[in-house]
């Protein structure tokens, strides 16, 4: 079931690394040997408990939640698209149980900001590196852009000059991280003046 999902999905758009890296181990685990008609909420709860145990890797609740999120995407299309005999409520019932048991949760939000001293340390290090290796990536600018734009590293490194909208002071963020879709999830984002100024100061390759 999972293998078919991966094959069919890849025909439409490239698979994200996380999706394949999550679903392949599930397919290769004992859960992947369970017949579609036997894939009940009890089995899914059992799988979550196994994942958090030593044999299953001893993962955290956030990882279990991520596993079930990707597996849920498979189950949501398995029956209507390919006729697999999967109970439509199996995943939702399992989630209810696991939430009550505290065994699934969303990833912790990053609420902590770096302190001024921490930023000073980083900028000092990167400025010194620029002096030692002038040809190296201009990390002070990258770091400054990351702070003011609040964009992720991989989103920043994908920005192209033709991704800019000068009139709106916006940039297209390609493949923005999203639980349901990452590849092809291109979103226009406004840039604060500070981030825009840093971006405009970068050299253009002819």
Short mmCIF file of C-alpha atoms in Angstrom, two decimals:
data_model
loop_
_atom_site.label_atom_id
_atom_site.label_comp_id
_atom_site.label_asym_id
_atom_site.label_seq_id
_atom_site.Cartn_x
_atom_site.Cartn_y
_atom_site.Cartn_z
CA UNK A 1 0.00 0.00 0.00
CA UNK A 2 2.74 2.44 0.99
CA UNK A 3 4.90 1.45 -1.97
CA UNK A 4 2.03 2.12 -4.34
CA UNK A 5 1.36 5.49 -2.72
CA UNK A 6 5.01 6.49 -3.15
CA UNK A 7 5.03 5.35 -6.78
CA UNK A 8 1.77 7.15 -7.64
CA UNK A 9 2.73 10.30 -5.74
CA UNK A 10 6.06 10.55 -7.54
CA UNK A 11 4.29 10.50 -10.90
CA UNK A 12 2.65 13.81 -10.00
CA UNK A 13 5.42 15.64 -8.13
CA UNK A 14 8.87 14.90 -6.70
CA UNK A 15 8.82 13.21 -3.31
CA UNK A 16 10.16 15.16 -0.38
CA UNK A 17 13.00 13.54 1.52
CA UNK A 18 10.99 13.53 4.76
CA UNK A 19 7.98 11.77 3.23
CA UNK A 20 10.03 8.92 1.77
CA UNK A 21 12.33 8.70 4.80
CA UNK A 22 9.27 8.36 7.04
CA UNK A 23 7.08 6.03 5.00
CA UNK A 24 9.75 3.58 3.83
CA UNK A 25 10.70 2.43 7.37
CA UNK A 26 7.00 2.07 8.21
CA UNK A 27 6.55 -0.14 5.16
CA UNK A 28 9.56 -2.23 6.18
CA UNK A 29 8.44 -2.59 9.80
CA UNK A 30 6.02 -5.20 11.14
CA UNK A 31 3.16 -2.78 10.45
CA UNK A 32 3.94 -3.04 6.75
CA UNK A 33 3.17 -6.76 6.94
CA UNK A 34 -0.33 -6.19 8.34
CA UNK A 35 -3.12 -6.86 5.83
CA UNK A 36 -5.18 -3.82 4.85
CA UNK A 37 -8.36 -5.28 6.38
CA UNK A 38 -6.51 -5.86 9.67
CA UNK A 39 -5.19 -2.30 9.91
CA UNK A 40 -7.37 -1.19 12.81
CA UNK A 41 -7.03 1.67 15.27
CA UNK A 42 -5.72 -0.88 17.77
CA UNK A 43 -2.90 -1.83 15.39
CA UNK A 44 -1.99 1.83 14.88
CA UNK A 45 -1.92 2.44 18.63
CA UNK A 46 0.22 -0.66 19.03
CA UNK A 47 2.60 0.65 16.37
CA UNK A 48 2.90 4.01 18.15
CA UNK A 49 3.67 2.25 21.43
CA UNK A 50 6.25 0.09 19.68
CA UNK A 51 7.92 3.15 18.10
CA UNK A 52 8.30 4.77 21.50
CA UNK A 53 9.73 1.57 22.96
CA UNK A 54 13.32 0.41 22.69
CA UNK A 55 12.66 -2.04 19.83
CA UNK A 56 10.98 0.64 17.72
CA UNK A 57 13.71 3.21 18.19
CA UNK A 58 12.61 4.91 21.40
CA UNK A 59 11.33 7.97 19.54
CA UNK A 60 9.55 10.98 21.00
CA UNK A 61 5.84 11.78 20.74
CA UNK A 62 6.54 14.35 18.02
CA UNK A 63 8.12 11.67 15.82
CA UNK A 64 5.17 9.34 16.36
CA UNK A 65 2.87 12.19 15.34
CA UNK A 66 4.95 12.74 12.21
CA UNK A 67 4.82 9.02 11.35
CA UNK A 68 1.05 8.93 11.69
CA UNK A 69 0.63 12.16 9.73
CA UNK A 70 2.40 10.70 6.69
CA UNK A 71 0.73 7.30 7.11
CA UNK A 72 -2.63 9.03 7.39
CA UNK A 73 -2.07 10.58 3.96
CA UNK A 74 -1.61 7.07 2.56
CA UNK A 75 -4.71 5.67 4.25
CA UNK A 76 -6.86 8.60 3.12
CA UNK A 77 -6.45 7.62 -0.54
CA UNK A 78 -5.85 3.86 -0.28
CA UNK A 79 -9.52 2.87 -0.26
CA UNK A 80 -11.12 5.39 -2.65
CA UNK A 81 -8.23 5.33 -5.13
CA UNK A 82 -7.12 1.70 -5.12
CA UNK A 83 -9.80 -0.27 -3.31
CA UNK A 84 -7.81 -1.28 -0.24
CA UNK A 85 -10.05 -2.54 2.56
CA UNK A 86 -9.01 0.06 5.12
CA UNK A 87 -11.36 1.26 7.86
CA UNK A 88 -11.93 4.97 7.20
CA UNK A 89 -11.99 5.80 10.91
CA UNK A 90 -8.95 3.73 11.96
CA UNK A 91 -6.48 6.61 11.95
CA UNK A 92 -8.80 9.17 13.52
CA UNK A 93 -9.74 6.74 16.31
CA UNK A 94 -6.07 5.92 16.92
CA UNK A 95 -5.19 9.61 17.14
CA UNK A 96 -7.89 10.20 19.76
CA UNK A 97 -6.52 7.39 21.91
CA UNK A 98 -2.90 8.43 21.47
CA UNK A 99 -3.61 12.08 22.26
CA UNK A 100 -5.36 11.10 25.46
CA UNK A 101 -2.36 8.95 26.35
CA UNK A 102 0.03 11.79 25.50
CA UNK A 103 1.74 9.66 22.87
CA UNK A 104 1.45 12.05 19.93
CA UNK A 105 2.11 15.74 19.78
CA UNK A 106 3.15 18.45 17.38
CA UNK A 107 6.78 19.46 17.14
CA UNK A 108 7.78 21.94 19.79
CA UNK A 109 7.42 25.50 18.57
CA UNK A 110 10.60 27.53 18.57
CA UNK A 111 9.70 30.31 20.97
CA UNK A 112 13.21 31.10 22.18
CA UNK A 113 15.12 33.84 20.41
CA UNK A 114 18.90 34.11 20.42
CA UNK A 115 20.29 36.56 22.96
CA UNK A 116 22.29 39.62 21.97
CA UNK A 117 25.46 37.98 23.28
CA UNK A 118 24.80 34.86 21.21
CA UNK A 119 24.24 36.93 18.08
CA UNK A 120 27.37 38.97 18.78
CA UNK A 121 29.37 35.74 19.03
CA UNK A 122 27.99 34.46 15.73
CA UNK A 123 28.52 37.72 13.85
CA UNK A 124 32.05 38.11 15.23
CA UNK A 125 32.94 34.59 14.10
CA UNK A 126 31.49 35.06 10.60
CA UNK A 127 33.06 38.50 10.10
CA UNK A 128 36.46 37.08 11.05
CA UNK A 129 35.90 34.24 8.59
CA UNK A 130 35.14 36.79 5.85
CA UNK A 131 38.48 38.46 6.54
CA UNK A 132 40.36 35.15 6.47
CA UNK A 133 38.50 33.80 3.45
CA UNK A 134 37.03 36.65 1.37
CA UNK A 135 35.70 34.16 -1.19
CA UNK A 136 33.58 32.31 1.39
CA UNK A 137 29.81 32.70 1.62
CA UNK A 138 28.88 36.03 3.19
CA UNK A 139 27.41 34.52 6.34
CA UNK A 140 26.90 37.86 8.16
CA UNK A 141 24.45 38.82 5.41
CA UNK A 142 22.84 35.38 5.36
CA UNK A 143 22.41 35.47 9.13
CA UNK A 144 21.03 39.00 9.05
CA UNK A 145 18.59 38.07 6.29
CA UNK A 146 17.46 34.99 8.23
CA UNK A 147 16.78 37.09 11.34
CA UNK A 148 14.75 39.79 9.58
CA UNK A 149 12.96 37.56 7.06
CA UNK A 150 12.32 34.65 9.50
CA UNK A 151 12.89 32.24 6.63
CA UNK A 152 14.51 28.82 6.95
CA UNK A 153 18.03 28.12 5.73
CA UNK A 154 16.93 25.86 2.87
CA UNK A 155 14.32 28.43 1.79
CA UNK A 156 16.91 31.21 1.75
CA UNK A 157 19.43 29.25 -0.30
CA UNK A 158 16.81 28.56 -3.00
CA UNK A 159 15.99 32.23 -3.64
CA UNK A 160 16.66 33.38 -7.21
CA UNK A 161 16.68 36.90 -8.61
CA UNK A 162 13.62 36.17 -10.72
CA UNK A 163 11.79 35.20 -7.51
CA UNK A 164 11.61 38.87 -6.49
CA UNK A 165 8.65 41.21 -6.91
CA UNK A 166 10.19 44.68 -6.71
CA UNK A 167 6.85 46.52 -6.57
CA UNK A 168 5.50 44.48 -3.67
CA UNK A 169 8.89 44.06 -1.94
CA UNK A 170 8.16 40.34 -1.88
CA UNK A 171 9.99 37.13 -2.58
CA UNK A 172 8.68 33.76 -3.70
CA UNK A 173 9.62 31.14 -1.12
CA UNK A 174 9.93 27.89 -3.04
CA UNK A 175 8.85 24.61 -1.45
CA UNK A 176 7.82 26.27 1.81
CA UNK A 177 7.61 23.72 4.59
CA UNK A 178 4.05 22.50 5.09
CA UNK A 179 2.84 19.30 6.83
CA UNK A 180 0.70 18.31 3.87
CA UNK A 181 2.87 19.47 1.01
CA UNK A 182 6.38 20.80 0.61
CA UNK A 183 7.47 20.16 -2.97
CA UNK A 184 5.74 22.71 -5.19
CA UNK A 185 4.40 24.74 -2.27
CA UNK A 186 5.63 28.11 -3.57
CA UNK A 187 4.41 31.13 -1.58
CA UNK A 188 4.92 34.88 -2.01
CA UNK A 189 6.16 36.51 1.21
CA UNK A 190 6.61 40.20 2.02
CA UNK A 191 10.10 41.14 3.19
CA UNK A 192 10.72 43.75 5.92
CA UNK A 193 12.88 46.72 4.87
CA UNK A 194 15.96 45.31 6.61
CA UNK A 195 15.73 41.93 4.86
CA UNK A 196 14.99 43.62 1.52
CA UNK A 197 18.06 45.86 1.84
CA UNK A 198 20.30 42.88 2.59
CA UNK A 199 18.89 40.96 -0.36
CA UNK A 200 19.42 43.89 -2.73
CA UNK A 201 23.04 44.21 -1.59
CA UNK A 202 23.90 40.70 -2.76
CA UNK A 203 25.94 40.39 -5.98
CA UNK A 204 24.20 39.30 -9.14
CA UNK A 205 25.81 36.72 -11.38
CA UNK A 206 25.71 37.67 -15.03
#
